[in-house]
Coordinates of C-alpha atoms in Angstrom, one line a residue:
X1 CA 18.8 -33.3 7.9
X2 CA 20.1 -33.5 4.4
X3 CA 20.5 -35.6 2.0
X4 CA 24.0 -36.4 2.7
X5 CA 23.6 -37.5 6.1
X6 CA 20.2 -39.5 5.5
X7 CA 20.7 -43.2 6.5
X8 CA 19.2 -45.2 3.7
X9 CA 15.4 -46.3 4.8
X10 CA 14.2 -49.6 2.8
X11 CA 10.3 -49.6 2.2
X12 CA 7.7 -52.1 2.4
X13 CA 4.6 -51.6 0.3
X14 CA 2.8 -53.3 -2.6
X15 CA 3.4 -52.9 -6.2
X16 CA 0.6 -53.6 -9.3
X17 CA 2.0 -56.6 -11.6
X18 CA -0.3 -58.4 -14.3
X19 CA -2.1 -61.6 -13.2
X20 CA -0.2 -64.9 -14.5
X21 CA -1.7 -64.8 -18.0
X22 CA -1.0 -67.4 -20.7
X23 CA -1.4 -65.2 -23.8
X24 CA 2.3 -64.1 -24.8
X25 CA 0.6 -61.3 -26.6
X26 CA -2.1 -58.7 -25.4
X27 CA -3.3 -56.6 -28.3
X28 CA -5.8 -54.0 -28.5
X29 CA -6.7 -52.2 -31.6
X30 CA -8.2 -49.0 -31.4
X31 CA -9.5 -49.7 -34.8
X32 CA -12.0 -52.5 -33.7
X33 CA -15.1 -51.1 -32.2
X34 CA -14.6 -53.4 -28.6
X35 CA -11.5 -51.6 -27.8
X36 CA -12.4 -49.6 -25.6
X37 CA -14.0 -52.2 -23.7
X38 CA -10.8 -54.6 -24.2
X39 CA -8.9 -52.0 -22.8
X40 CA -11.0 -51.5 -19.6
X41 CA -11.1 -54.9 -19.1
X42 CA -7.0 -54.6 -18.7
X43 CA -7.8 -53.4 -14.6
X44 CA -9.2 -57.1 -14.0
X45 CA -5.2 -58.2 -14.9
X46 CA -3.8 -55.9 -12.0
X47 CA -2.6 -57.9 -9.0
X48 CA -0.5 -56.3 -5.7
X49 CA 2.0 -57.9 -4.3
X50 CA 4.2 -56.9 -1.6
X51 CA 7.5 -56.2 -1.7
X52 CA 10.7 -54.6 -0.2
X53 CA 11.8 -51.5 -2.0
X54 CA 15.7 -50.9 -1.5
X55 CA 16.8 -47.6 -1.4
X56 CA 20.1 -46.8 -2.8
X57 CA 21.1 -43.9 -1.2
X58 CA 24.9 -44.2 -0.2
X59 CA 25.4 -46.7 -2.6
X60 CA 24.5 -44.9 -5.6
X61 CA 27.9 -45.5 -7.3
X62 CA 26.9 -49.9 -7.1
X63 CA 24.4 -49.5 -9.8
X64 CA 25.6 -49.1 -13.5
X65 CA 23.9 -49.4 -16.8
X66 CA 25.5 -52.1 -18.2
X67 CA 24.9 -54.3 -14.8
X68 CA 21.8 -53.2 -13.4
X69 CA 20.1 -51.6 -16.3
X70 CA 20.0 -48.2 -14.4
X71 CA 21.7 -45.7 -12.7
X72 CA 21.8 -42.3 -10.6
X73 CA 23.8 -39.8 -11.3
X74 CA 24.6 -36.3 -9.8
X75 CA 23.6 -33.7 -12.2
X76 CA 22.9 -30.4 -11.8
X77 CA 21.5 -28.0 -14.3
X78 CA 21.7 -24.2 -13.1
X79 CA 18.8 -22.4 -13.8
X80 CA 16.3 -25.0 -12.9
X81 CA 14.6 -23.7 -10.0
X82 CA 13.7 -20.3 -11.4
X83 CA 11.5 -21.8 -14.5
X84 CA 8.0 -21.1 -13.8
X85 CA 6.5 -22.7 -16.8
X86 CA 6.8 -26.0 -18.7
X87 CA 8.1 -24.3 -21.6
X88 CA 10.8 -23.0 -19.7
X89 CA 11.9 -26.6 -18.0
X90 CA 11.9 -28.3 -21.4
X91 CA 14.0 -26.1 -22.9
X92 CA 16.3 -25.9 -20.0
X93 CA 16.2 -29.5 -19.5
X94 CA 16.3 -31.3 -22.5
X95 CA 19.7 -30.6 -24.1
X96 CA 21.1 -31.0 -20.9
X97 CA 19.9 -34.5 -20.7
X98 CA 21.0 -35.4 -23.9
X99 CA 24.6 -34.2 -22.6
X100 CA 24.3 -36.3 -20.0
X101 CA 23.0 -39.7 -21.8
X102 CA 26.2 -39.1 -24.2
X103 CA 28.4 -38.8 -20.9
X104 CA 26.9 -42.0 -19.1
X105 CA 26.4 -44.2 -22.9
X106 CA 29.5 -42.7 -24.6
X107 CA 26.6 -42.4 -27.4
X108 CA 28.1 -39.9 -30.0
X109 CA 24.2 -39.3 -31.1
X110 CA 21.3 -38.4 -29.7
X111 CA 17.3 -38.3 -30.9
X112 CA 14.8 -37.1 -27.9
X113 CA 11.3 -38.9 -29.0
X114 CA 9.6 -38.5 -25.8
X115 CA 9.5 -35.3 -23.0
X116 CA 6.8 -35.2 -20.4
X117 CA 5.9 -33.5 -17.3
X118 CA 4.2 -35.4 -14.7
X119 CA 2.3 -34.1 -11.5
X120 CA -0.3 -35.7 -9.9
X121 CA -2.0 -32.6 -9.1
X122 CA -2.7 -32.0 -12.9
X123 CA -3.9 -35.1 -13.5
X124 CA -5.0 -38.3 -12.4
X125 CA -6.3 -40.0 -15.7
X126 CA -5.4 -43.5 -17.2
X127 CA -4.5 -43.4 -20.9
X128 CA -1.0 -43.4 -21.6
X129 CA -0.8 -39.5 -22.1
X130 CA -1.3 -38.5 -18.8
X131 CA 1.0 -36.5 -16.6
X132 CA 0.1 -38.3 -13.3
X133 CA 2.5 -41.4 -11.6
X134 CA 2.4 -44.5 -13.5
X135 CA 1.7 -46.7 -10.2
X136 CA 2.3 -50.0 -12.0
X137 CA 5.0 -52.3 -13.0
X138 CA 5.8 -51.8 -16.9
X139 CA 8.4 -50.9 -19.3
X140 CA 8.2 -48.2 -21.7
X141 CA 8.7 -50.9 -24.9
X142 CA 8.9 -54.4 -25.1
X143 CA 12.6 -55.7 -27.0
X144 CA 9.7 -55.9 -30.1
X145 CA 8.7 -52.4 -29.5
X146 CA 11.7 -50.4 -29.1
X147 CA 13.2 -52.3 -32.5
X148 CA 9.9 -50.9 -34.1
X149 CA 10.4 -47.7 -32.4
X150 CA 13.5 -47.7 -33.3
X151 CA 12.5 -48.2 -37.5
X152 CA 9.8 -45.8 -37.4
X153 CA 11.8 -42.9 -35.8
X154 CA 14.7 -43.4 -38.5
X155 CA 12.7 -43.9 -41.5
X156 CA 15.4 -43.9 -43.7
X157 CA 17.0 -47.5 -44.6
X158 CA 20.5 -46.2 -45.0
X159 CA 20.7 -44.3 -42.1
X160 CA 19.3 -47.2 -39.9
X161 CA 21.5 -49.7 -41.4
X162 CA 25.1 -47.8 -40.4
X163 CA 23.2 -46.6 -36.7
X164 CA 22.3 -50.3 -36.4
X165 CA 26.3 -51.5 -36.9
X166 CA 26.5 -49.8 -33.4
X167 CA 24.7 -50.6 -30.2
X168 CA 21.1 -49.0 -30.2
X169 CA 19.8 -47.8 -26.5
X170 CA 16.7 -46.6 -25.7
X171 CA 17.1 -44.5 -22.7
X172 CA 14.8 -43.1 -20.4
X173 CA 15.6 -40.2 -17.7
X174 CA 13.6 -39.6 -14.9
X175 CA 13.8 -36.3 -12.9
X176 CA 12.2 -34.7 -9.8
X177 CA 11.3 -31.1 -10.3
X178 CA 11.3 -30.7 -6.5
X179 CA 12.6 -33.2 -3.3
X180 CA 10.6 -36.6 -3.8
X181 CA 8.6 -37.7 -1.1
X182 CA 5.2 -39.1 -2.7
X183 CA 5.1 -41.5 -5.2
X184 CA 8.6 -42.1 -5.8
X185 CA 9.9 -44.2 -8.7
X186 CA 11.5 -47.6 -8.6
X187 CA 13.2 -49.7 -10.8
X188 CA 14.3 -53.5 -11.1
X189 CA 17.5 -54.6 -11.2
X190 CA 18.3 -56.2 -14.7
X191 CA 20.2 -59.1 -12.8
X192 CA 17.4 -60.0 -11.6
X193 CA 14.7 -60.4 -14.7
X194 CA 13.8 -63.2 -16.7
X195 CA 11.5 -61.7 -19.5
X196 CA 10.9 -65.6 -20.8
X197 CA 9.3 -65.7 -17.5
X198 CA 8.0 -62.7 -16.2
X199 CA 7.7 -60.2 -19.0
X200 CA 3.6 -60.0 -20.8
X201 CA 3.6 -58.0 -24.8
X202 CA 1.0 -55.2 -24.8
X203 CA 0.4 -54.1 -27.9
X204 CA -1.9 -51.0 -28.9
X205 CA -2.4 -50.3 -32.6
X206 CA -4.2 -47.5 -33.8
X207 CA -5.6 -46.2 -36.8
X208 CA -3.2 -45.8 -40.1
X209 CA -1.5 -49.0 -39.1
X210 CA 0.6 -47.5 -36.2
X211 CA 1.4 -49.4 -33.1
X212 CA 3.4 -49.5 -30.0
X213 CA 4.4 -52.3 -27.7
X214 CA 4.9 -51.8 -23.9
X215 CA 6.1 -54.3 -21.4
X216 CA 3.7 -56.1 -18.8
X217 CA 5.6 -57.9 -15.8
X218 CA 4.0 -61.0 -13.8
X219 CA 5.7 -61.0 -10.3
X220 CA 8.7 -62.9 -9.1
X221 CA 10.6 -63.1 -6.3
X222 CA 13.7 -63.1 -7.7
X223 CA 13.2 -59.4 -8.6
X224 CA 14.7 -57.1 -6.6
X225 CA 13.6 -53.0 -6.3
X226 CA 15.3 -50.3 -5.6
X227 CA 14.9 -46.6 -5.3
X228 CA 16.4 -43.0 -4.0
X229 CA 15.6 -41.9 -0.4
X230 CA 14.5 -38.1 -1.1
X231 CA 15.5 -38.0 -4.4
X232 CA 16.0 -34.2 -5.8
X233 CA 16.1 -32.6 -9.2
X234 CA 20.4 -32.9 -9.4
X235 CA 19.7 -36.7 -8.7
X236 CA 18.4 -37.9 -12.1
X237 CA 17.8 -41.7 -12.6
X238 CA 18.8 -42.8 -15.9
X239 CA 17.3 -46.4 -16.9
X240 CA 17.5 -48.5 -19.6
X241 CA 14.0 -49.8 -22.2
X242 CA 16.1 -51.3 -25.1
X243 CA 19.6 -52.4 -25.6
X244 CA 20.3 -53.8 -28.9
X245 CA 23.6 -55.0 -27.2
X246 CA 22.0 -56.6 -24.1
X247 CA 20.1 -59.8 -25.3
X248 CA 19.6 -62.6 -23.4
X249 CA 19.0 -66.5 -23.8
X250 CA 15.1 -66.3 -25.1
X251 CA 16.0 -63.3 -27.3
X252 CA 15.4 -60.1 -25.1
X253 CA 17.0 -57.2 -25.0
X254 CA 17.4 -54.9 -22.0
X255 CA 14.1 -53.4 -20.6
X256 CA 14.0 -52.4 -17.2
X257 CA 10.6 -52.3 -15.5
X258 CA 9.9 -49.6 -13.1
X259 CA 7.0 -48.0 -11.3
X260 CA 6.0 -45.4 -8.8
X261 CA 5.2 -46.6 -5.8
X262 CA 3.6 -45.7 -2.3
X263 CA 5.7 -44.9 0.8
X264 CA 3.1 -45.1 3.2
X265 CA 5.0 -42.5 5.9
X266 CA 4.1 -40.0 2.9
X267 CA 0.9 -40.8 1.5
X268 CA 0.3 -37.2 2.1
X269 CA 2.7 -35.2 0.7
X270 CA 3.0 -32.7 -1.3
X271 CA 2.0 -33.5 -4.8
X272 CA 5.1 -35.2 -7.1
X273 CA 6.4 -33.2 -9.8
X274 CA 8.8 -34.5 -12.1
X275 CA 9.8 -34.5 -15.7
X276 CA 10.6 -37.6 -18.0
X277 CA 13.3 -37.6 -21.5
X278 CA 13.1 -40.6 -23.3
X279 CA 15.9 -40.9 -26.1
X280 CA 17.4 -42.9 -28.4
X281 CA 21.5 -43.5 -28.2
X282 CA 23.6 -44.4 -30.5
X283 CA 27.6 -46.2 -29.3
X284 CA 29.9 -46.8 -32.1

């Protein structure tokens, strides 16, 4: 059967939020010698809940940026299936992604901060490097985070100043390397987050005063999941972590939580493979 003709197949399983904690802040500083403790300690916030995960297949031209946060789009890049080395798939890959994040944003630049390849096979490790599926609810930068991201990418005042009379996006695009079965990705729909509410700071600061700030999510009801049935590699999503033109009542700009998630009718399949382009976009 292909893709085409699949009838859309909704999915119950659980997903891993963070506990209901009251600190608005979580920081860990790789500095102080009880980090790595703090940070282990970080498993004793994880809580499953269950929930319905929609799949959008059919109705892939309901979900837009601007509305949902996300998107799919058909996009193939020829070539694709031949590369046999990561080298090979980055170089392929990448400037056709930016091509495509100017097509969807109507950005008129483009800055690539971010390309990894992740397959479970490889590697099943925690820290934030590794290549396997991230099976919890996050986003890649908290509003906080992506501005900083945002400052220490473009280091020079000037330049930030005229890209930040513009609408700044940071944009991540997610793409199978081969027909997703296991561990496909999900993502929230915008419409349906509160980040007064729901949304938890994590902040990691290491050595030479660097930092970054991801997003934690406490679980709702009110959020809604979806995902793409058999998703293959001309199906990229493209989601939303920062929109300097999407703010809402408390302050927060766009950041669409997402995570892998189990299907249990393909717990064992073949191992995921997929690559990851996060980017900043710039709209006049």
């Amino acid at each position: 059967m292909t893709v085409a003709t699949q009838t859309p197949r909704d999915v119950e399983t659980s997903l891993t939020y963070w506990k209901h904690v009251d600190e608005p802040l979580v920081e860990i500083d790789f500095t102080q010698p009880e980090a790595e403790v703090r940070y282990d300690a970080l498993d004793k916030l994880d809580e499953a809940h269950k929930v319905t995960v929609h799949d959008a297949r059919g109705s892939e031209d309901k979900f837009t940026l601007d509305r949902n946060g996300f998107t799919y789009v058909k996009d193939p890049i020829a070539g694709l299936e031949a590369c046999t080395t990561e080298e090979e798939i980055q170089k392929l890959v990448v400037s056709a992604t930016e091509e495509l994040v100017k097509k969807v944003t109507g950005a008129y630049k483009t800055k690539v901060f971010t390309t990894r390849i992740r397959n479970v096979a490889q590697d099943m490790g925690k820290r934030a490097d590794n290549r396997a599926p991230a099976l919890s609810v996050h986003s890649d930068f908290t509003p906080i985070g992506g501005h900083h991201l945002f400052e220490d990418q473009i280091p020079d005042a000037a330049e930030r100043e005229t890209l930040a009379a513009g609408r700044v996006l940071l944009i991540n695009v997610w793409r199978p390397l081969k027909t997703i079965t296991r561990d496909p990705l999900c993502a929230a729909d915008w419409a349906t987050i509160d980040t007064a509410r729901d949304l938890v700071r994590e902040r990691f600061v290491f050595p030479g005063s660097k930092w970054n700030e991801l997003g934690k999510w406490k679980h709702s009801d009110a959020h809604r999941w979806y995902y793409l049935s058999h998703q293959a590699p001309d199906e990229p999503l493209v989601f939303a972590q920062y929109d300097s033109a999407r703010v809402q009542p408390d302050g927060g700009q766009l950041t669409v939580p997402h995570s892998a998630f189990q299907d249990p009718e393909y717990l064992g399949g073949p191992a995921r493979q997929s690559i990851e382009i996060k980017m900043m976009a710039f709209v006049s």
